Structures are given as C-alpha cells and as structure tokens.
PDB file of C-alpha atoms in Angstrom:
ATOM      1  CA  MET F1337       0.000   0.000   0.000  1.00 95.00           C
ATOM      2  CA  ARG F1338       0.996   3.611  -0.622  1.00 97.00           C
ATOM      3  CA  HIS F1339      -0.073   6.101   2.017  1.00 98.00           C
ATOM      4  CA  VAL F1340      -0.675   9.644   0.740  1.00 98.00           C
ATOM      5  CA  VAL F1341      -1.127  12.413   3.281  1.00 98.00           C
ATOM      6  CA  MET F1342      -2.914  15.468   1.903  1.00 98.00           C
ATOM      7  CA  TRP F1343      -0.434  18.019   3.230  1.00 98.00           C
ATOM      8  CA  SER F1344      -1.635  21.622   3.665  1.00 95.00           C
ATOM      9  CA  GLY F1345       1.239  23.018   5.705  1.00 96.00           C
ATOM     10  CA  GLY F1346      -1.010  23.253   8.742  1.00 95.00           C
ATOM     11  CA  ILE F1347      -0.652  21.592  12.105  1.00 97.00           C
ATOM     12  CA  THR F1348      -3.252  18.878  11.466  1.00 96.00           C
ATOM     13  CA  SER F1349      -1.492  17.688   8.319  1.00 97.00           C
ATOM     14  CA  TRP F1350       1.726  17.308  10.348  1.00 98.00           C
ATOM     15  CA  ALA F1351      -0.103  15.383  13.080  1.00 98.00           C
ATOM     16  CA  THR F1352      -1.769  13.180  10.471  1.00 98.00           C
ATOM     17  CA  ALA F1353       1.552  12.465   8.759  1.00 98.00           C
ATOM     18  CA  ARG F1354       3.179  11.618  12.099  1.00 98.00           C
ATOM     19  CA  HIS F1355       0.459   9.054  12.761  1.00 98.00           C
ATOM     20  CA  VAL F1356       0.711   7.513   9.283  1.00 98.00           C
ATOM     21  CA  ILE F1357       4.507   7.224   9.432  1.00 98.00           C
ATOM     22  CA  ALA F1358       4.387   5.662  12.897  1.00 98.00           C
ATOM     23  CA  GLU F1359       1.916   3.070  11.652  1.00 98.00           C
ATOM     24  CA  HIS F1360       3.167   2.385   8.114  1.00 98.00           C
ATOM     25  CA  GLY F1361       6.730   3.693   7.914  1.00 98.00           C
ATOM     26  CA  ARG F1362       8.438   6.371   5.854  1.00 98.00           C
ATOM     27  CA  ALA F1363       9.129   4.391   2.697  1.00 98.00           C
ATOM     28  CA  SER F1364       5.470   4.037   1.683  1.00 98.00           C
ATOM     29  CA  THR F1365       4.351   7.526   2.809  1.00 98.00           C
ATOM     30  CA  VAL F1366       3.892  10.532   0.501  1.00 98.00           C
ATOM     31  CA  LEU F1367       3.318  14.094   1.739  1.00 98.00           C
ATOM     32  CA  LEU F1368       1.351  15.691  -1.126  1.00 98.00           C
ATOM     33  CA  PHE F1369       1.460  19.498  -0.971  1.00 98.00           C
ATOM     34  CA  ALA F1370      -0.517  21.676  -3.402  1.00 98.00           C
ATOM     35  CA  ASP F1371       1.113  25.103  -3.450  1.00 98.00           C
ATOM     36  CA  THR F1372      -1.277  28.041  -3.987  1.00 97.00           C
ATOM     37  CA  ASN F1373       1.625  30.480  -4.516  1.00 97.00           C
ATOM     38  CA  ALA F1374      -0.031  32.697  -1.905  1.00 97.00           C
ATOM     39  CA  GLU F1375       1.331  31.236   1.305  1.00 98.00           C
ATOM     40  CA  ASP F1376       3.025  32.923   4.232  1.00 97.00           C
ATOM     41  CA  GLU F1377       6.794  32.491   4.383  1.00 97.00           C
ATOM     42  CA  ASP F1378       6.496  30.534   7.621  1.00 98.00           C
ATOM     43  CA  LEU F1379       4.462  27.835   5.882  1.00 98.00           C
ATOM     44  CA  TYR F1380       7.391  26.995   3.625  1.00 98.00           C
ATOM     45  CA  THR F1381       9.769  27.044   6.593  1.00 98.00           C
ATOM     46  CA  PHE F1382       7.399  24.733   8.478  1.00 98.00           C
ATOM     47  CA  ASN F1383       7.268  22.408   5.469  1.00 98.00           C
ATOM     48  CA  GLU F1384      11.051  22.181   5.294  1.00 98.00           C
ATOM     49  CA  GLN F1385      11.453  21.546   9.003  1.00 98.00           C
ATOM     50  CA  ALA F1386       8.566  19.077   9.188  1.00 98.00           C
ATOM     51  CA  SER F1387       9.857  17.146   6.188  1.00 98.00           C
ATOM     52  CA  ALA F1388      13.277  16.805   7.821  1.00 98.00           C
ATOM     53  CA  GLN F1389      11.782  15.869  11.187  1.00 98.00           C
ATOM     54  CA  LEU F1390       9.450  13.260   9.677  1.00 98.00           C
ATOM     55  CA  GLY F1391      12.090  11.932   7.297  1.00 98.00           C
ATOM     56  CA  VAL F1392       9.820  12.166   4.240  1.00 98.00           C
ATOM     57  CA  PRO F1393      10.239  14.676   1.385  1.00 98.00           C
ATOM     58  CA  ILE F1394       7.418  17.027   0.427  1.00 98.00           C
ATOM     59  CA  THR F1395       5.908  16.215  -2.963  1.00 98.00           C
ATOM     60  CA  ARG F1396       4.900  19.621  -4.346  1.00 98.00           C
ATOM     61  CA  VAL F1397       2.305  20.102  -7.054  1.00 98.00           C
ATOM     62  CA  ALA F1398       1.060  23.447  -8.367  1.00 98.00           C
ATOM     63  CA  ASP F1399      -1.304  24.885 -10.930  1.00 97.00           C
ATOM     64  CA  GLY F1400       1.014  27.890 -11.293  1.00 97.00           C
ATOM     65  CA  ARG F1401      -1.607  30.517 -10.470  1.00 98.00           C
ATOM     66  CA  ASP F1402      -2.528  32.130  -7.174  1.00 98.00           C
ATOM     67  CA  PRO F1403      -6.140  32.553  -5.951  1.00 98.00           C
ATOM     68  CA  CYS F1404      -6.561  36.042  -7.414  1.00 98.00           C
ATOM     69  CA  GLN F1405      -5.482  34.816 -10.839  1.00 98.00           C
ATOM     70  CA  VAL F1406      -8.043  32.019 -10.598  1.00 98.00           C
ATOM     71  CA  PHE F1407     -10.796  34.527  -9.801  1.00 98.00           C
ATOM     72  CA  GLU F1408      -9.807  36.663 -12.773  1.00 97.00           C
ATOM     73  CA  ASP F1409      -9.745  33.664 -15.108  1.00 97.00           C
ATOM     74  CA  LYS F1410     -13.125  32.434 -13.860  1.00 96.00           C
ATOM     75  CA  ARG F1411     -14.595  35.938 -13.835  1.00 96.00           C
ATOM     76  CA  TRP F1412     -16.004  35.187 -10.412  1.00 95.00           C
ATOM     77  CA  LEU F1413     -14.796  36.776  -7.179  1.00 97.00           C
ATOM     78  CA  GLY F1414     -14.208  34.072  -4.600  1.00 95.00           C
ATOM     79  CA  ASN F1415     -16.192  34.690  -1.436  1.00 93.00           C
ATOM     80  CA  THR F1416     -17.324  33.197   1.850  1.00 89.00           C
ATOM     81  CA  ARG F1417     -19.767  30.915   0.009  1.00 88.00           C
ATOM     82  CA  LEU F1418     -17.817  29.770  -3.056  1.00 90.00           C
ATOM     83  CA  ALA F1419     -14.061  29.725  -3.590  1.00 90.00           C
ATOM     84  CA  GLN F1420     -12.944  28.189  -6.869  1.00 94.00           C
ATOM     85  CA  CYS F1421      -9.315  28.530  -5.742  1.00 95.00           C
ATOM     86  CA  ALA F1422      -9.651  25.399  -3.603  1.00 94.00           C
ATOM     87  CA  LEU F1423     -10.867  23.393  -6.588  1.00 94.00           C
ATOM     88  CA  GLU F1424      -8.347  24.754  -9.090  1.00 97.00           C
ATOM     89  CA  LEU F1425      -5.228  25.069  -6.930  1.00 97.00           C
ATOM     90  CA  LYS F1426      -5.654  22.196  -4.479  1.00 95.00           C
ATOM     91  CA  LEU F1427      -8.107  19.515  -5.481  1.00 95.00           C
ATOM     92  CA  LYS F1428      -7.581  19.326  -9.238  1.00 96.00           C
ATOM     93  CA  VAL F1429      -3.785  19.261  -9.118  1.00 98.00           C
ATOM     94  CA  CYS F1430      -3.819  16.616  -6.401  1.00 98.00           C
ATOM     95  CA  ARG F1431      -6.304  14.439  -8.250  1.00 97.00           C
ATOM     96  CA  ASP F1432      -4.178  14.779 -11.382  1.00 98.00           C
ATOM     97  CA  TRP F1433      -1.093  13.661  -9.446  1.00 98.00           C
ATOM     98  CA  LEU F1434      -2.984  10.768  -7.886  1.00 98.00           C
ATOM     99  CA  GLY F1435      -4.300   9.679 -11.277  1.00 98.00           C
ATOM    100  CA  GLU F1436      -0.823   9.691 -12.788  1.00 98.00           C
ATOM    101  CA  ASN F1437       1.064   8.135  -9.883  1.00 98.00           C
ATOM    102  CA  THR F1438      -1.249   5.878  -7.896  1.00 98.00           C
ATOM    103  CA  ASP F1439      -3.838   3.154  -8.182  1.00 98.00           C
ATOM    104  CA  PRO F1440      -6.889   3.398  -5.881  1.00 98.00           C
ATOM    105  CA  ALA F1441      -6.622  -0.340  -5.372  1.00 98.00           C
ATOM    106  CA  ASP F1442      -3.364  -0.031  -3.430  1.00 98.00           C
ATOM    107  CA  THR F1443      -3.420   3.579  -2.194  1.00 98.00           C
ATOM    108  CA  MET F1444      -4.880   5.100   0.965  1.00 98.00           C
ATOM    109  CA  LEU F1445      -5.386   8.852   1.362  1.00 98.00           C
ATOM    110  CA  TYR F1446      -5.265  10.641   4.700  1.00 98.00           C
ATOM    111  CA  VAL F1447      -6.991  13.957   5.437  1.00 97.00           C
ATOM    112  CA  GLY F1448      -6.510  16.058   8.565  1.00 95.00           C
ATOM    113  CA  LEU F1449     -10.092  16.307   9.773  1.00 94.00           C
ATOM    114  CA  ASP F1450     -10.120  16.024  13.555  1.00 92.00           C
ATOM    115  CA  TRP F1451     -12.469  14.710  16.242  1.00 90.00           C
ATOM    116  CA  SER F1452     -14.643  17.854  16.073  1.00 89.00           C
ATOM    117  CA  GLU F1453     -15.482  17.394  12.377  1.00 88.00           C
ATOM    118  CA  PRO F1454     -17.009  13.924  11.832  1.00 88.00           C
ATOM    119  CA  HIS F1455     -19.975  15.494  10.016  1.00 91.00           C
ATOM    120  CA  ARG F1456     -17.628  16.451   7.163  1.00 90.00           C
ATOM    121  CA  ILE F1457     -16.382  12.927   6.544  1.00 94.00           C
ATOM    122  CA  PRO F1458     -19.152  11.517   4.283  1.00 95.00           C
ATOM    123  CA  SER F1459     -18.931  14.265   1.667  1.00 92.00           C
ATOM    124  CA  ASN F1460     -15.145  14.357   1.842  1.00 93.00           C
ATOM    125  CA  ARG F1461     -14.860  10.601   1.398  1.00 95.00           C
ATOM    126  CA  ALA F1462     -17.301  10.671  -1.522  1.00 94.00           C
ATOM    127  CA  GLY F1463     -15.396  13.525  -3.107  1.00 91.00           C
ATOM    128  CA  TRP F1464     -12.069  11.683  -3.138  1.00 96.00           C
ATOM    129  CA  ALA F1465     -13.538   8.475  -4.587  1.00 96.00           C
ATOM    130  CA  PRO F1466     -12.377   6.147  -6.025  1.00 97.00           C
ATOM    131  CA  TRP F1467      -9.463   6.557  -3.588  1.00 98.00           C
ATOM    132  CA  PRO F1468     -10.266   5.415  -0.047  1.00 98.00           C
ATOM    133  CA  VAL F1469      -9.643   7.924   2.755  1.00 98.00           C
ATOM    134  CA  GLU F1470      -8.855   7.665   6.456  1.00 97.00           C
ATOM    135  CA  TYR F1471      -8.986  10.372   9.141  1.00 97.00           C
ATOM    136  CA  PRO F1472      -6.561   9.493  11.951  1.00 97.00           C
ATOM    137  CA  LEU F1473      -7.255  12.612  14.024  1.00 97.00           C
ATOM    138  CA  THR F1474     -10.898  11.633  14.465  1.00 96.00           C
ATOM    139  CA  GLN F1475      -9.709   8.716  16.617  1.00 94.00           C
ATOM    140  CA  PRO F1476      -8.383   8.842  20.203  1.00 93.00           C
ATOM    141  CA  PRO F1477      -6.249  10.157  21.749  1.00 92.00           C
ATOM    142  CA  TYR F1478      -8.057  13.414  20.997  1.00 93.00           C
ATOM    143  CA  ARG F1479      -6.036  16.633  20.825  1.00 93.00           C
ATOM    144  CA  ASP F1480      -6.901  20.190  19.890  1.00 94.00           C
ATOM    145  CA  LYS F1481      -4.737  22.402  17.685  1.00 94.00           C
ATOM    146  CA  ASP F1482      -3.021  24.095  20.610  1.00 95.00           C
ATOM    147  CA  GLN F1483      -1.920  20.720  21.954  1.00 97.00           C
ATOM    148  CA  LEU F1484      -0.683  19.654  18.524  1.00 97.00           C
ATOM    149  CA  ARG F1485       1.236  22.927  18.138  1.00 97.00           C
ATOM    150  CA  ALA F1486       2.904  22.316  21.482  1.00 98.00           C
ATOM    151  CA  GLU F1487       3.890  18.820  20.367  1.00 98.00           C
ATOM    152  CA  ALA F1488       5.318  20.185  17.124  1.00 98.00           C
ATOM    153  CA  ARG F1489       7.360  22.775  19.027  1.00 98.00           C
ATOM    154  CA  ALA F1490       8.621  20.025  21.304  1.00 98.00           C
ATOM    155  CA  ALA F1491       9.738  18.171  18.169  1.00 97.00           C
ATOM    156  CA  GLY F1492      11.814  21.224  17.195  1.00 98.00           C
ATOM    157  CA  LEU F1493       9.486  22.737  14.592  1.00 98.00           C
ATOM    158  CA  ILE F1494       8.684  26.392  14.072  1.00 98.00           C
ATOM    159  CA  ASP F1495       5.297  27.566  15.328  1.00 98.00           C
ATOM    160  CA  PRO F1496       4.022  29.309  12.159  1.00 98.00           C
ATOM    161  CA  ARG F1497       3.354  32.981  12.759  1.00 97.00           C
ATOM    162  CA  LEU F1498      -0.216  32.906  11.444  1.00 97.00           C
ATOM    163  CA  TYR F1499      -1.069  30.636  14.368  1.00 97.00           C
ATOM    164  CA  ARG F1500       0.886  32.825  16.773  1.00 97.00           C
ATOM    165  CA  LEU F1501      -1.008  35.882  15.522  1.00 95.00           C
ATOM    166  CA  GLY F1502      -4.362  34.223  16.162  1.00 93.00           C
ATOM    167  CA  PHE F1503      -5.397  33.027  12.706  1.00 94.00           C
ATOM    168  CA  ALA F1504      -7.457  29.847  12.610  1.00 91.00           C
ATOM    169  CA  HIS F1505      -5.361  28.378   9.788  1.00 92.00           C
ATOM    170  CA  ASN F1506      -1.901  28.560   8.214  1.00 95.00           C
ATOM    171  CA  ASN F1507      -2.949  29.000   4.606  1.00 94.00           C
ATOM    172  CA  CYS F1508      -3.044  31.696   1.895  1.00 96.00           C
ATOM    173  CA  GLY F1509      -1.075  34.171   3.984  1.00 97.00           C
ATOM    174  CA  GLY F1510      -4.045  34.709   6.297  1.00 96.00           C
ATOM    175  CA  ALA F1511      -6.178  36.009   3.424  1.00 97.00           C
ATOM    176  CA  CYS F1512      -8.520  33.111   2.709  1.00 96.00           C
ATOM    177  CA  VAL F1513     -11.641  34.442   0.975  1.00 96.00           C
ATOM    178  CA  LYS F1514     -13.752  32.101   3.129  1.00 92.00           C
ATOM    179  CA  GLY F1515     -12.167  33.333   6.340  1.00 91.00           C
ATOM    180  CA  GLY F1516     -14.914  35.686   7.453  1.00 91.00           C
ATOM    181  CA  GLN F1517     -14.881  39.170   8.967  1.00 91.00           C
ATOM    182  CA  ALA F1518     -12.779  38.272  12.006  1.00 92.00           C
ATOM    183  CA  GLN F1519      -9.940  36.980   9.841  1.00 94.00           C
ATOM    184  CA  TRP F1520      -9.906  40.129   7.685  1.00 95.00           C
ATOM    185  CA  VAL F1521      -9.990  42.396  10.737  1.00 95.00           C
ATOM    186  CA  ARG F1522      -6.927  40.566  12.023  1.00 95.00           C
ATOM    187  CA  LEU F1523      -5.225  40.716   8.614  1.00 97.00           C
ATOM    188  CA  LEU F1524      -5.655  44.499   8.483  1.00 96.00           C
ATOM    189  CA  GLU F1525      -4.153  44.785  11.957  1.00 95.00           C
ATOM    190  CA  VAL F1526      -1.071  42.619  11.466  1.00 96.00           C
ATOM    191  CA  PHE F1527      -0.507  42.612   7.678  1.00 98.00           C
ATOM    192  CA  PRO F1528      -1.989  45.893   6.385  1.00 98.00           C
ATOM    193  CA  GLU F1529      -0.088  45.610   3.100  1.00 98.00           C
ATOM    194  CA  ARG F1530      -1.725  42.247   2.367  1.00 98.00           C
ATOM    195  CA  TYR F1531      -5.128  43.674   3.223  1.00 98.00           C
ATOM    196  CA  ALA F1532      -4.526  46.657   0.930  1.00 98.00           C
ATOM    197  CA  ARG F1533      -3.506  44.365  -1.928  1.00 98.00           C
ATOM    198  CA  HIS F1534      -6.692  42.299  -1.633  1.00 98.00           C
ATOM    199  CA  GLU F1535      -8.844  45.401  -1.202  1.00 98.00           C
ATOM    200  CA  ALA F1536      -7.467  46.806  -4.464  1.00 98.00           C
ATOM    201  CA  PHE F1537      -7.966  43.461  -6.211  1.00 98.00           C
ATOM    202  CA  GLU F1538     -11.570  43.229  -5.015  1.00 98.00           C
ATOM    203  CA  GLN F1539     -12.292  46.725  -6.343  1.00 98.00           C
ATOM    204  CA  ARG F1540     -10.693  45.856  -9.678  1.00 98.00           C
ATOM    205  CA  MET F1541     -12.886  42.745  -9.976  1.00 98.00           C
ATOM    206  CA  ARG F1542     -15.991  44.773  -9.166  1.00 98.00           C
ATOM    207  CA  GLU F1543     -15.121  47.199 -11.964  1.00 98.00           C
ATOM    208  CA  GLN F1544     -14.276  44.451 -14.450  1.00 96.00           C
ATOM    209  CA  LEU F1545     -17.483  42.509 -13.753  1.00 97.00           C
ATOM    210  CA  GLY F1546     -19.693  45.574 -13.378  1.00 97.00           C
ATOM    211  CA  LYS F1547     -21.415  43.939 -10.413  1.00 97.00           C
ATOM    212  CA  ASP F1548     -21.855  44.632  -6.706  1.00 97.00           C
ATOM    213  CA  VAL F1549     -19.791  41.632  -5.612  1.00 97.00           C
ATOM    214  CA  SER F1550     -17.592  41.250  -2.565  1.00 97.00           C
ATOM    215  CA  ILE F1551     -15.558  38.699  -0.646  1.00 97.00           C
ATOM    216  CA  LEU F1552     -17.511  39.224   2.591  1.00 95.00           C
ATOM    217  CA  ARG F1553     -21.171  39.469   3.523  1.00 92.00           C
ATOM    218  CA  ASP F1554     -22.906  41.954   5.809  1.00 89.00           C
ATOM    219  CA  ARG F1555     -25.761  40.552   7.913  1.00 85.00           C
ATOM    220  CA  THR F1556     -26.544  43.639  10.011  1.00 81.00           C
ATOM    221  CA  GLY F1557     -30.224  44.519  10.146  1.00 79.00           C
ATOM    222  CA  GLY F1558     -31.228  40.939   9.385  1.00 81.00           C
ATOM    223  CA  GLN F1559     -30.561  41.280   5.662  1.00 87.00           C
ATOM    224  CA  THR F1560     -27.558  39.799   3.846  1.00 90.00           C
ATOM    225  CA  LYS F1561     -25.748  42.115   1.455  1.00 93.00           C
ATOM    226  CA  PRO F1562     -22.231  42.558   0.030  1.00 96.00           C
ATOM    227  CA  LEU F1563     -19.533  43.933   2.332  1.00 95.00           C
ATOM    228  CA  THR F1564     -16.412  45.091   0.519  1.00 97.00           C
ATOM    229  CA  LEU F1565     -13.005  45.170   2.148  1.00 98.00           C
ATOM    230  CA  ALA F1566     -13.034  48.957   1.758  1.00 97.00           C
ATOM    231  CA  ALA F1567     -16.318  49.132   3.657  1.00 95.00           C
ATOM    232  CA  LEU F1568     -15.016  46.752   6.316  1.00 95.00           C
ATOM    233  CA  ARG F1569     -11.926  48.900   6.807  1.00 95.00           C
ATOM    234  CA  GLN F1570     -14.133  51.962   7.270  1.00 94.00           C
ATOM    235  CA  ARG F1571     -16.381  50.071   9.689  1.00 91.00           C
ATOM    236  CA  ILE F1572     -13.363  49.005  11.758  1.00 89.00           C
ATOM    237  CA  ALA F1573     -12.433  52.679  12.144  1.00 90.00           C
ATOM    238  CA  GLU F1574     -15.897  54.148  12.617  1.00 83.00           C
ATOM    239  CA  ARG F1575     -18.347  51.463  13.752  1.00 82.00           C
ATOM    240  CA  PRO F1576     -16.447  48.604  15.443  1.00 77.00           C
ATOM    241  CA  ASP F1577     -19.628  47.629  17.306  1.00 75.00           C
ATOM    242  CA  GLN F1578     -21.020  46.375  13.981  1.00 67.00           C
ATOM    243  CA  LEU F1579     -18.212  43.883  13.344  1.00 75.00           C
ATOM    244  CA  ASP F1580     -19.011  40.171  13.421  1.00 72.00           C
ATOM    245  CA  LEU F1581     -15.927  38.895  15.253  1.00 70.00           C
ATOM    246  CA  PHE F1582     -17.430  35.418  15.512  1.00 62.00           C
ATOM    247  CA  ASP F1583     -17.337  35.143  11.709  1.00 68.00           C
ATOM    248  CA  GLU F1584     -14.018  33.344  11.299  1.00 71.00           C
ATOM    249  CA  GLY F1585     -12.738  30.234   9.613  1.00 66.00           C
ATOM    250  CA  GLY F1586     -11.117  29.063   6.413  1.00 63.00           C
ATOM    251  CA  CYS F1587     -11.971  26.921   3.466  1.00 59.00           C
ATOM    252  CA  GLY F1588     -10.167  23.766   4.610  1.00 60.00           C
ATOM    253  CA  CYS F1589      -9.117  23.081   1.032  1.00 56.00           C
ATOM    254  CA  PHE F1590      -8.477  19.359   1.394  1.00 56.00           C
ATOM    255  CA  THR F1591     -11.521  18.858   3.590  1.00 56.00           C
ATOM    256  CA  GLU F1592     -13.998  20.335   1.125  1.00 57.00           C
ATOM    257  CA  ALA F1593     -15.715  17.797  -1.094  1.00 50.00           C
ATOM    258  CA  ALA F1594     -13.235  16.967  -3.836  1.00 47.00           C
TER     259      ALA F1594
END
C-alpha cells in the first residue's frame, strides 16, 4: 500500500503524517502538498522543518496561479460561500497527481479532519472516490490544535506565525476568501499591506465585472448584502460595534468535497 497524506502546511497535516509514518513507515508515505503560490513564508519554513523531522520529502504540485489569478480567469470573485481557488489550486492538481502516480486499489489517502469534524467525513470521502480515505485525528487520543502545536514545538518545529497571531489556519497568507470578517480584521491589523492588496484586487474585480460583488457578507439589520473590504476597513475605524468577530474560519481546502 501507498499512504498519501494530503499536506496543507497546517498543524493537522503534520499530526496526520506523524500518525501515518508511525503506523506504516516512511518508505510508503507521501506528503502531497498543493502550493497556492499565496502562502506565508512561515508555511514553507514549516514544510522544510517538518519534512526533515518526519524523514519524508514534500511532494509539491502546483497549478502555477494564485487565488486572485483564478478569480480573474473564472470571472467570479471568490467569497465566503464559493471559492474556486480550492478546486483549481488544491483539489484538481492533487487528483491529477494521484491519477498519474497511484492506483486506488493499493493507495490510501489521509486527510486532517479532527475529532470535532465527523460530520464532514461523508462528503469528503465521496469527493475523493475512487481513492479510499482515512482520518486518523478523528480517533483517540483526541487533541486540539493548541496541543498539537505544542507537540510540534517540542519536536523542534517552528510555530508558524499565522497561528501565533491568532489566525485559525496557516494557509493563503491569512487572506482566505472564506475566512470571514474576524480573519480580515486581524489581517488588516497585522498585515496591512496584504489587506490593501486584496482590497485593491476586489475593487478591480468589481469594476471588471460591473457587479456589486464582494468577498464578505454583511448581515446587520437581518438582511444579507455585500460587504467590501473597503467598507469593512471603514467600519473598523468608525463602527467597530457592527463587526461580526465570531465570523471566522477558512476553506479547509483538502476537507472540502473533492
């Protein structure tokens, strides 16, 4: 059997890989990393250190575009409801690699869903068919991300700065279009240049499409409407009481239905 870990550069992919290697060994394990070309520098450092610590090289695949280029090509601004970047930059390139290099009959995939996410397993498993999938972190002993980060630090690995800065994930430089208002508020605070770049891109897409589209949604007043990054920035300065700081997350590229 070949054992392919869907490697995101996050803490759960490291914990999943550690489990797989302990159970099946290094020789039959592949760490499959789909690079979005939009990652924080610490993700690549984490990948290098984790690969050395685990004793398995990272197998990198890439479409060649970043998420913004995907949105331009698709003429659709990725948002909190639909993000084609996950499909184009993660799922398609990984399925292509799997189709060229593996046989579902003797290959097992591993995805870093944890014990809090069993409801996501059926659609994820169906999406990766015909390859079978296992989810080691849904089994005991149960650990949360903070515990896993502590274990990684104890193993000598860097604690990626997106985690240290409070982001829920270590992907797309903290600018996941499905991240919600809380993520973008944090991005403006700690990486204002990244926020400005995405704000300008969003405005350019609005002009190109001629539509009132946005990455975020505004639910104040009981009605859902577009919320641009420019409007969010103004709200942060003028009306912070109208921020939805519980609106946070990320797309979980490998855990979306493939």
